[in-house]
Coordinates of C-alpha atoms in Angstrom, one line a residue:
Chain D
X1 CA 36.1 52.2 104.5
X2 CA 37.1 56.1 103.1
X3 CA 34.0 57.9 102.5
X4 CA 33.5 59.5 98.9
X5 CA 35.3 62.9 99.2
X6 CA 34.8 65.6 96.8
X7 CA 37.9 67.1 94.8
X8 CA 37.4 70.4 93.9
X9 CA 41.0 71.5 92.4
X10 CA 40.9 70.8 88.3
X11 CA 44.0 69.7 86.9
X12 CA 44.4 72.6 83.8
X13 CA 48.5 72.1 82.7
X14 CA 50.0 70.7 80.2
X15 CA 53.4 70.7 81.2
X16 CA 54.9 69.5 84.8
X17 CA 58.3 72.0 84.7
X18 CA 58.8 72.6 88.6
X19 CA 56.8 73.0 91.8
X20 CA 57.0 76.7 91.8
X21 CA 54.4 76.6 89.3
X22 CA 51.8 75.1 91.4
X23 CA 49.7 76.0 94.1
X24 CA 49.6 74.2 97.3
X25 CA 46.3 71.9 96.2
X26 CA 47.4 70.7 93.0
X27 CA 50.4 69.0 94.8
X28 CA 47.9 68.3 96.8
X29 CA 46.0 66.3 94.2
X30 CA 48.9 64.7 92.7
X31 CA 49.5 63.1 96.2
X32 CA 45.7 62.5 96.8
X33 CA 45.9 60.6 93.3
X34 CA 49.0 58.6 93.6
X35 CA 47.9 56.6 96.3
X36 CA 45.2 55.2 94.1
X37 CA 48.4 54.5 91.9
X38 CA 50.6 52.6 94.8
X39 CA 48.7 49.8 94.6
X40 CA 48.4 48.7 90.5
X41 CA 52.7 48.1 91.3
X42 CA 51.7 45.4 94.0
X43 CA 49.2 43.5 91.6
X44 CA 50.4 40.3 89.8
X45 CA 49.7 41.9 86.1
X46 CA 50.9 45.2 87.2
X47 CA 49.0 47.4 84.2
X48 CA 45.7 49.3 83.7
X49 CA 44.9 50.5 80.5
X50 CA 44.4 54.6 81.0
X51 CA 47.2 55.7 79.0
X52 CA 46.7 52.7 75.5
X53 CA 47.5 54.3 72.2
X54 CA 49.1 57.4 74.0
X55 CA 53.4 57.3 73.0
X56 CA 55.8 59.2 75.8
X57 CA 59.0 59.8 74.8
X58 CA 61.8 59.9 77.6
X59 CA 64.8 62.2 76.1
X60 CA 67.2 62.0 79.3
X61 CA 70.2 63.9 78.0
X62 CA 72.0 63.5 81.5
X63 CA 73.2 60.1 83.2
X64 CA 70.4 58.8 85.3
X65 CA 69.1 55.3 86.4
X66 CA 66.6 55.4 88.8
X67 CA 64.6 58.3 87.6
X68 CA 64.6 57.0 84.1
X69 CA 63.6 53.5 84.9
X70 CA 60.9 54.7 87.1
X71 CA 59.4 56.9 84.5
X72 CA 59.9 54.7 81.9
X73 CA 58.2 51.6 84.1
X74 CA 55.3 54.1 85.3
X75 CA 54.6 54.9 81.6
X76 CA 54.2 51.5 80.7
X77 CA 52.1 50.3 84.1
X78 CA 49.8 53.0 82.6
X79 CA 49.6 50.6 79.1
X80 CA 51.3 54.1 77.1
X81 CA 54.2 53.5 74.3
X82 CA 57.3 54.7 75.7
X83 CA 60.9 55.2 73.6
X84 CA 64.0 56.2 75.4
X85 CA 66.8 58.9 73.8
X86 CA 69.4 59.3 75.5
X87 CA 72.6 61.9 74.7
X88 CA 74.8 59.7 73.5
X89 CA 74.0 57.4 70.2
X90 CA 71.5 59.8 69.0
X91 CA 72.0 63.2 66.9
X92 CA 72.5 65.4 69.3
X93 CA 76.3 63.7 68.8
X94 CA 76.1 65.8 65.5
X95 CA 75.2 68.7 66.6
X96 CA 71.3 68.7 66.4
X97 CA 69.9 71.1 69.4
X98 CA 67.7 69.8 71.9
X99 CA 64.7 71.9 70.4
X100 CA 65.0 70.4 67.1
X101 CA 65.4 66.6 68.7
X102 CA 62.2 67.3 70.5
X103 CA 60.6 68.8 67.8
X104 CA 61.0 66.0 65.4
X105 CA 60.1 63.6 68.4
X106 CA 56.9 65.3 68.1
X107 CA 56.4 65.3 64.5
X108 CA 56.1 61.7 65.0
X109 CA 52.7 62.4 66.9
X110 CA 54.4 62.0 70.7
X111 CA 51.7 63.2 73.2
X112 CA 54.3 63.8 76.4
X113 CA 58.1 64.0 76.4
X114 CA 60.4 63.7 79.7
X115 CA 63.1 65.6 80.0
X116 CA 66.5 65.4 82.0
X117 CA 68.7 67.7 80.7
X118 CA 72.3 69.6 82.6
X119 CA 71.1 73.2 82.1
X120 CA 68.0 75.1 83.9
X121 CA 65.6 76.1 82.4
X122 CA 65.4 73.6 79.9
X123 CA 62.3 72.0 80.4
X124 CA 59.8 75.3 80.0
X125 CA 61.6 75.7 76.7
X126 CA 60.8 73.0 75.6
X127 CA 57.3 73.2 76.8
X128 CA 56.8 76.6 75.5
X129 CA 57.7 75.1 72.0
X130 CA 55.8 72.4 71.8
X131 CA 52.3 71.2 71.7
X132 CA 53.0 67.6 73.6
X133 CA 52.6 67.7 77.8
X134 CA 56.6 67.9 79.1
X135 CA 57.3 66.7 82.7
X136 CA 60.8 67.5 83.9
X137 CA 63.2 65.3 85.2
X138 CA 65.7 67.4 86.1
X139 CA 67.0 70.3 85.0
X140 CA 70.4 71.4 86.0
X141 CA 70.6 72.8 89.7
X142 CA 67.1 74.3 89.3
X143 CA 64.0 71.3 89.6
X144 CA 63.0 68.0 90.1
X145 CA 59.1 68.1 90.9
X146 CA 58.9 64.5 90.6
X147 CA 61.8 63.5 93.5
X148 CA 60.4 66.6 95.5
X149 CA 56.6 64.8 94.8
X150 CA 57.5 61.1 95.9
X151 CA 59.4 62.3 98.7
X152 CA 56.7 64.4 100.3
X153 CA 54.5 61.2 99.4
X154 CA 57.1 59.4 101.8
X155 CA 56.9 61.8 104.2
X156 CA 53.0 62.0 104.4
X157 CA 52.9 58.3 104.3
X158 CA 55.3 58.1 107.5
X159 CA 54.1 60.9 109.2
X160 CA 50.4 60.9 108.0
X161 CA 50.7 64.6 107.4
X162 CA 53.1 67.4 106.1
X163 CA 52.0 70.6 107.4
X164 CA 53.5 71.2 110.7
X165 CA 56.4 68.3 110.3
X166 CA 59.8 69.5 111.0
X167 CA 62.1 68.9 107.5
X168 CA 66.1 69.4 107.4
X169 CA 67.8 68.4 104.0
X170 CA 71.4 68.6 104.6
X171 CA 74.2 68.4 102.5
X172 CA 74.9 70.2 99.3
X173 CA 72.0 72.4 98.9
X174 CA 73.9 75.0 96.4
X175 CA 73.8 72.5 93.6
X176 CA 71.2 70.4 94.2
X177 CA 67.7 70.6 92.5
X178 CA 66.2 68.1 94.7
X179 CA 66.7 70.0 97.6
X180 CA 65.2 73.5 95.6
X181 CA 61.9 71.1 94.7
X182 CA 61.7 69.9 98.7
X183 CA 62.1 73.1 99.9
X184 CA 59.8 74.6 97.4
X185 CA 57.1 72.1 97.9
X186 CA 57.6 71.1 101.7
X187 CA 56.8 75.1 102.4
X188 CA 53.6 75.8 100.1
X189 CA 51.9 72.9 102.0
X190 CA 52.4 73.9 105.4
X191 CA 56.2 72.0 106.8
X192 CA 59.0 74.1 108.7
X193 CA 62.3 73.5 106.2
X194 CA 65.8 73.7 107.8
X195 CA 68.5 73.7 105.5
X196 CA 72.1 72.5 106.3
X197 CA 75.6 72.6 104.4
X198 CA 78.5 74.2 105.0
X199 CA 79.3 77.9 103.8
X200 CA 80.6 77.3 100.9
X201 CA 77.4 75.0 99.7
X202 CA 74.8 77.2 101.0
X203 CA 73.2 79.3 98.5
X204 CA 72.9 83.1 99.0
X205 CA 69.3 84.5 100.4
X206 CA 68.3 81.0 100.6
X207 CA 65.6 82.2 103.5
X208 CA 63.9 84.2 100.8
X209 CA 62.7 80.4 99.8
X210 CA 60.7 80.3 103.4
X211 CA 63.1 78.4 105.3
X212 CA 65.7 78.5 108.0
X213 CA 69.5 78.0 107.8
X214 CA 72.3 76.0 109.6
X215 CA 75.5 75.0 109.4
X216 CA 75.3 73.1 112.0
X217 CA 74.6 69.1 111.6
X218 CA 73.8 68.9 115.3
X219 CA 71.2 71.7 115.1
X220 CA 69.6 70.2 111.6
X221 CA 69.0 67.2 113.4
X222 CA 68.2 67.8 116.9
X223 CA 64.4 69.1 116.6
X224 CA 63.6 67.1 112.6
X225 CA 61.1 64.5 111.9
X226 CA 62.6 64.3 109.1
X227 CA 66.0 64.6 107.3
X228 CA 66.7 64.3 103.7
X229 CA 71.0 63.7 102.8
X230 CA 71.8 64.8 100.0
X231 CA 74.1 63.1 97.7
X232 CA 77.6 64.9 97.7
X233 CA 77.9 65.4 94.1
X234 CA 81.4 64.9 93.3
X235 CA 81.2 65.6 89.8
X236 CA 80.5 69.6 90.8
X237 CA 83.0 69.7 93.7
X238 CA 85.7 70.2 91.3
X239 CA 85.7 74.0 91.9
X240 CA 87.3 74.0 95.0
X241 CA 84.3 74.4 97.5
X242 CA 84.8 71.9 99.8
X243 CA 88.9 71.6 101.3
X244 CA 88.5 67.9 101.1
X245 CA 86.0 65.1 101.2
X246 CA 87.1 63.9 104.7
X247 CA 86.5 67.5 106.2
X248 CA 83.2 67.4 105.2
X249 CA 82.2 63.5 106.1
X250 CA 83.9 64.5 109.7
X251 CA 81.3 67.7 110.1
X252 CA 78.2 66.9 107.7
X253 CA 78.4 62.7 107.3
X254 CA 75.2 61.0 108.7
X255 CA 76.5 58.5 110.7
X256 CA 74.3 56.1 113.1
X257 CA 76.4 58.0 115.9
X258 CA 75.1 61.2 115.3
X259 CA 71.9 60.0 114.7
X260 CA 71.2 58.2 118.3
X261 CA 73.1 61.0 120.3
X262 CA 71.1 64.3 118.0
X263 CA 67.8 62.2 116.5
X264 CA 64.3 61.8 117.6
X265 CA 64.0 58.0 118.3
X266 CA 61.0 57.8 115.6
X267 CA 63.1 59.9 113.2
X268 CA 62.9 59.0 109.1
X269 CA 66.2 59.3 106.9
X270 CA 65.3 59.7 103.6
X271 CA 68.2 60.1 100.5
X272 CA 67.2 60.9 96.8
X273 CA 70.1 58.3 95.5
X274 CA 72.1 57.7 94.5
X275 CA 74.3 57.0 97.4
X276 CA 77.8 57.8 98.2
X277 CA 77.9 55.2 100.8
X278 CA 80.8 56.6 104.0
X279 CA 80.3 59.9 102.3
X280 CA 77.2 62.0 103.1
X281 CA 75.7 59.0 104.6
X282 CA 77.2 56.0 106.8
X283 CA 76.8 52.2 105.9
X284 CA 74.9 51.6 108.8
X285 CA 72.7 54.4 108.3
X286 CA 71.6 53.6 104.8
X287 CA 71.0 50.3 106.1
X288 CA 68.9 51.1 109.3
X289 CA 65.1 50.9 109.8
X290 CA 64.8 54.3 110.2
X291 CA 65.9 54.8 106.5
X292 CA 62.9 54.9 104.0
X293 CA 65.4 55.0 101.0
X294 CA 63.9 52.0 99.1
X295 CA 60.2 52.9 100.0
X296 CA 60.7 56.3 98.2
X297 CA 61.7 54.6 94.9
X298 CA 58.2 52.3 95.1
X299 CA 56.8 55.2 95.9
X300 CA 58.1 57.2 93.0
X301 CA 56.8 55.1 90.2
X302 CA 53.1 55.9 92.0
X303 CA 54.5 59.7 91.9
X304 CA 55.0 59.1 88.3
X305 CA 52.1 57.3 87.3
X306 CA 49.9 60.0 88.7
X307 CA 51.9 63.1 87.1
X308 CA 51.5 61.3 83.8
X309 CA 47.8 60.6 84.0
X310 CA 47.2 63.8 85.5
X311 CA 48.4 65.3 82.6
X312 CA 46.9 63.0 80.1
X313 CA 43.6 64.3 81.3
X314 CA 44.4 68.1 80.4
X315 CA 42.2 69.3 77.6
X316 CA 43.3 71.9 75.2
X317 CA 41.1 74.7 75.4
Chain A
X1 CA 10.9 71.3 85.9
X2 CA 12.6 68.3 87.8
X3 CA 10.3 65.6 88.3
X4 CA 11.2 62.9 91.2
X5 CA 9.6 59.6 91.5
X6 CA 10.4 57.1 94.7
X7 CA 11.1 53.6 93.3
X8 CA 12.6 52.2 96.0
X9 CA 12.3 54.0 100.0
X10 CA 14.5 52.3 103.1
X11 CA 12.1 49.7 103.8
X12 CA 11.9 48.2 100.5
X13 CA 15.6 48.5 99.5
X14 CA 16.5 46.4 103.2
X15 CA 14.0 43.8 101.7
X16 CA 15.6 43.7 98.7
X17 CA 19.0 43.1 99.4
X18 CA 18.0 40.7 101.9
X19 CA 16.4 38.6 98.9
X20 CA 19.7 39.5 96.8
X21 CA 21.7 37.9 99.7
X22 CA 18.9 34.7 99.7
X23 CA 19.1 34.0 96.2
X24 CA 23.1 34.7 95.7
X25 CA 23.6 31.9 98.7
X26 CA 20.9 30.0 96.6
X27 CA 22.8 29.8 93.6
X28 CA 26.3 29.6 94.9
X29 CA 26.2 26.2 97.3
X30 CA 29.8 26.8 98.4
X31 CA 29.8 29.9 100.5
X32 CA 33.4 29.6 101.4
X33 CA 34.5 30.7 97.7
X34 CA 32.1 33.6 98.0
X35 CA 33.5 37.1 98.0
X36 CA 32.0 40.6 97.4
X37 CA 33.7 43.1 95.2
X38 CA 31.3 46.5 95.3
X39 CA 32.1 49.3 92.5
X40 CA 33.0 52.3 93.9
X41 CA 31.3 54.4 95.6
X42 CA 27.5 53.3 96.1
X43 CA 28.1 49.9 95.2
X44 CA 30.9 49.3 97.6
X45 CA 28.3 50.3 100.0
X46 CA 26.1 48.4 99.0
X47 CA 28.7 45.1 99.2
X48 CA 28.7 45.9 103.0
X49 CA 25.6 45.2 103.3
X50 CA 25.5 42.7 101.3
X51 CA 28.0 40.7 103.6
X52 CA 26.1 41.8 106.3
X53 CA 23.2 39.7 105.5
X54 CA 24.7 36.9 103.9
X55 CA 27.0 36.7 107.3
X56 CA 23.3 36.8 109.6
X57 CA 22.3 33.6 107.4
X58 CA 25.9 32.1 107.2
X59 CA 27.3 33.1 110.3
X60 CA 30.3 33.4 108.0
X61 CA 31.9 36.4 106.7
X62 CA 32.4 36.5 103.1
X63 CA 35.4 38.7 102.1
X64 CA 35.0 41.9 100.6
X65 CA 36.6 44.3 98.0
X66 CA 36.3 47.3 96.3
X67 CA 37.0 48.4 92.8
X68 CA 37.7 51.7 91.6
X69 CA 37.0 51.7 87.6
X70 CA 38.5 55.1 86.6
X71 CA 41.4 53.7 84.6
X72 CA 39.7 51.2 83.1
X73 CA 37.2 53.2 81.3
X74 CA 36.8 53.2 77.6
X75 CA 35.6 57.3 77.7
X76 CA 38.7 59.0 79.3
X77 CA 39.8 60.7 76.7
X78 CA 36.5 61.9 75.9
X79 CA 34.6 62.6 79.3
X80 CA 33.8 66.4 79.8
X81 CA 34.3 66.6 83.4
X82 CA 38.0 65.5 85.1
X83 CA 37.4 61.8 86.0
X84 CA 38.9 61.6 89.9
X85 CA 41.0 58.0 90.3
X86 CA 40.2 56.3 93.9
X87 CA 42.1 53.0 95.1
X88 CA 41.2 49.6 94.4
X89 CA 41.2 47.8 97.6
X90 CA 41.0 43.9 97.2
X91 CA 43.3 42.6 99.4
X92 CA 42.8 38.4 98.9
X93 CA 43.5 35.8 96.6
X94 CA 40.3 36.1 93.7
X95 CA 41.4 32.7 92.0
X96 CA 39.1 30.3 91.8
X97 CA 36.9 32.3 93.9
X98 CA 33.0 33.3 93.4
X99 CA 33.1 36.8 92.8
X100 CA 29.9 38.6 93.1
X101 CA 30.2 42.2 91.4
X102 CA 27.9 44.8 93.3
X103 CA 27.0 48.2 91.6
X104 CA 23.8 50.3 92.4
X105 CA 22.4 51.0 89.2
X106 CA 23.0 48.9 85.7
X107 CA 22.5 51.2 82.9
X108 CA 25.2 51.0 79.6
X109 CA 27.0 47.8 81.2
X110 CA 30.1 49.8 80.5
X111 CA 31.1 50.2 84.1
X112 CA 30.7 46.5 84.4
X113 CA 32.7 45.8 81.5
X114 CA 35.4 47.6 83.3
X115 CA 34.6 45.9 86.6
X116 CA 35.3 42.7 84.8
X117 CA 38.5 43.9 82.9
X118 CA 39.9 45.2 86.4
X119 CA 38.9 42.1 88.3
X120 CA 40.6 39.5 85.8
X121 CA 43.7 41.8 86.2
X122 CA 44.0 40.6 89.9
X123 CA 43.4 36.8 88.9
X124 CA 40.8 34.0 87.2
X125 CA 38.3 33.5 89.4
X126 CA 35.9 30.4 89.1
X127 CA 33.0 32.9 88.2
X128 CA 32.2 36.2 88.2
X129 CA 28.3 36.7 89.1
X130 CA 26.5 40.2 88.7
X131 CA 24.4 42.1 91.8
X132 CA 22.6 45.5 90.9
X133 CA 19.7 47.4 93.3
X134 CA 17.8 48.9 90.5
X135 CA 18.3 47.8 86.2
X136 CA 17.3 50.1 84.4
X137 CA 17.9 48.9 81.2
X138 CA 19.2 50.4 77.8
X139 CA 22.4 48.0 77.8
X140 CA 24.8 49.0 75.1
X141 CA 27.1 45.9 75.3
X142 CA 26.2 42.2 75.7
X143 CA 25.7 42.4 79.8
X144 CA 23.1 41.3 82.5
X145 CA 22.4 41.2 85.6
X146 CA 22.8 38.0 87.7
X147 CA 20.7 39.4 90.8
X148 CA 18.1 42.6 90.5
X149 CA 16.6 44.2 93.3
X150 CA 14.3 46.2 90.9
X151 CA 13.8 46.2 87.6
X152 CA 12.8 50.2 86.7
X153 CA 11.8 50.9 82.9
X154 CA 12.7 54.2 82.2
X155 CA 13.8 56.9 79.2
X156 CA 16.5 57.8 78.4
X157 CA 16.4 61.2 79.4
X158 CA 15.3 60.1 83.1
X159 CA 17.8 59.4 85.8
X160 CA 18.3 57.0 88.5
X161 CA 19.7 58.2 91.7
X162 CA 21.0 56.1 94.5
X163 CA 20.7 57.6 97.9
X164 CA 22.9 55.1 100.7
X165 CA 23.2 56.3 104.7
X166 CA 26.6 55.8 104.5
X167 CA 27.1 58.8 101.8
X168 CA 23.9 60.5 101.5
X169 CA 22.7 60.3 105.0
X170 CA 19.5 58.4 103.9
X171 CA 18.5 55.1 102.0
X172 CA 16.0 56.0 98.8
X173 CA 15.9 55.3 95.2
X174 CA 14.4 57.9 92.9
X175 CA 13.8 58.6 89.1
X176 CA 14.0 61.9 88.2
X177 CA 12.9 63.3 84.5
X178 CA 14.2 66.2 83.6

């Protein structure tokens, strides 16, 4: 059995808005603590009382299923109150700003609010106006701490350590906040990043993050441990980057092909769903053992949990 | 001026969780529904050994859990220091079953109340009994002890401290006034 180990790192924030915001061992200790999370989900009454009498609040102004539900189930495994706004069916219809929503949300004595919102930035707003903990959801192409969180959990779990592991997230890294989060976080605790996408949906100076560039599938794949597809989202390709879909399932789909003739044989394929299955990812792929895809949804409820009773613990000063 | 007192050195505690193990097998006649659930840290270590002795008299091991109270307590909002959450580890069936509680030192009898909440979380067992190495009294909610290795009157003020191998190196129980 584990020996009593001694946590130095004091959890002092209020607010969750990004990973950029924390150092290297409070990600760290949100890990460390959701593993002592992992296993409430598996009991038969799946609840501890930690969070009773304390309301969250999930504004999620932005479609979203998984990420809602698994906030909104972690919140109530941790006995809390929870309501759900969502965009439509709620005054922002008329015109009320996101501020105001919130700020009346807390008037009604809410101690945490998540937020999932289309533009960047949106979260510390929020946070800077208000006096209840915010954890972000999402916000626009710029963070999602808690994806970035359960999947480093995944990989840790797989791997049994970060630092070192070779990590390629491929696919549309321009738009995509999960893949700013990963890199973000993968780096401050030690992994070697690779990103992959073609020209056109690779951002600008993206090295300046502290990690590598390809646009080649082949060369994202060959050395990994582990790769991370992106979802292709469709709903942003209407600029014109990509000439058409098929070109870009021909030279960036994962398919089971590519992945015996470029992977290591113990390789993991992770995806942040949702999926566009045939698109960024096969049917065969998705479906493999080597995918963790449904392990990093149990494991992002843990994520969740221990984000919200982190910051439950943080004491005004 | 810290003052320490030995209550308990390595000798004397062996002794008296080898009674502990004697009278729990005493009480309880059917030693297949026996389990061990220790409280982390000390008294999880103390649950090993506890199983230890009760498998030398047995020849049967009993199964074995631990329990990590953090989320269950009724002070988190107002503890001073950052409470640190560990797993729970029980990884059988606790229905029906005898489940002896382990913790090193009963004080309040609020960790045990959150022992108890946790354990009826993972099922209804037939009974739920209550091991401790040292009581020291001053009970602030209707709890006590099933098994005592040593009954220590102290004040308020004083402290108990726990000393196992398996954490501290060395197996000692002192009191300590401040």
């Amino acid at each position: 059995m584990e020996k009593i180990k001694k946590t130095n790192i004091i959890w002092d924030k209020k607010d969750l808005l990004g990973l950029e915001e924390l150092s290297a061992g409070e990600i760290e200790l949100i890990l460390k603590t959701a593993i002592s999370f992992k296993e409430i989900s598996e009991r038969s009454i799946k609840k501890v009382p930690a969070l009773r009498g304390k309301t969250i609040a999930h504004l999620f102004l932005e479609p979203s299923t998984r990420t809602r539900i698994s906030f909104e189930l972690a919140a109530k495994r941790l006995s809390a109150d929870t309501i759900g706004i969502s965009g439509s069916g709620s005054s922002i219809l008329k015109g009320e700003t996101m501020r105001d929503t919130a700020q009346n949300i807390e008037a009604m004595k809410v101690d945490m609010i998540i937020l999932r919102h289309s533009a960047s930035g949106s979260a510390h707003i929020l946070a800077k106006n208000l006096k209840a903990g915010v954890i972000n959801a999402g916000d626009g192409c710029h963070e999602h701490p808690t994806q970035a969180l359960l999947d480093m959990f995944t990989i840790k779990e797989k791997l049994g350590a970060i630092k070192g592991k070779k990590v390629s997230i491929i696919g549309d890294i321009k738009h995509s906040r999960v893949a700013r989060s990963n890199i973000i976080g993968l780096c401050k605790l030690g992994a070697e990043v690779t990103v992959c996408a073609p020209k056109t949906l690779m951002p600008i100076e993206i090295e300046k993050m502290g990690c590598k560039r390809t646009y080649s599938l082949e060369e994202a794949m060959r050395s990994a441990d582990v790769i991370n597809v992106l979802r292709l989202q469709k709903e942003r390709q209407k600029k014109g980057l990509l000439p058409t879909i098929r070109e870009y399932i021909e030279e960036y789909g994962v398919t089971l092909q590519k992945v015996e003739k470029f992977c290591k044989k113990n390789i993991v394929i992770m995806h942040p769903g949702p999926i566009n299955r045939g698109i960024e990812m096969s049917q065969d792929v998705a479906d493999s053992d080597k995918a963790v895809i449904l392990e990093q949804v149990t494991n992002g409820i843990a994520i969740r949990m221990a984000v919200m009773f982190l910051l439950s613990q943080y004491k005004q000063k | 001026m810290e003052k320490k007192q030995e209550i308990l050195d390595k000798e004397q505690m062996k002794r008296a969780l080898t009674r502990i193990a004697h009278e729990i097998l005493e009480k309880n006649k059917d030693e297949n529904l026996l389990c061990l659930v220790g409280i982390k840290y000390r008294g999880m270590y103390l649950a090993n050994r506890l199983a230890k002795e009760i498998k030398t008299i047995t020849g049967k091991d009993p199964q074995l859990g631990a329990l990590d109270i953090t989320l269950y307590r009724d002070d988190l909002t107002q503890v001073a220091e950052q409470p640190v959450v560990h797993a729970t580890e029980i990884d059988f069936d606790i229905n029906g079953k005898i489940v002896i509680l382990v913790d090193d030192v009963l004080f309040t009898g609020r960790t045990v109340r959150c022992a108890i909440d946790e354990l009826i979380d993972f099922g209804r067992p037939k009974n739920i009994q209550l091991a401790v190495l040292v009581d020291r009294g001053h009970r602030e909610l209707p709890i006590r002890p099933d098994f005592v290795g040593k009954n220590v009157p102290t004040a308020l003020s004083e402290k108990v401290d726990v000393l196992v191998k398996e954490a501290d190196g060395e197996d000692r129980v002192y009191k300590i006034e401040s």
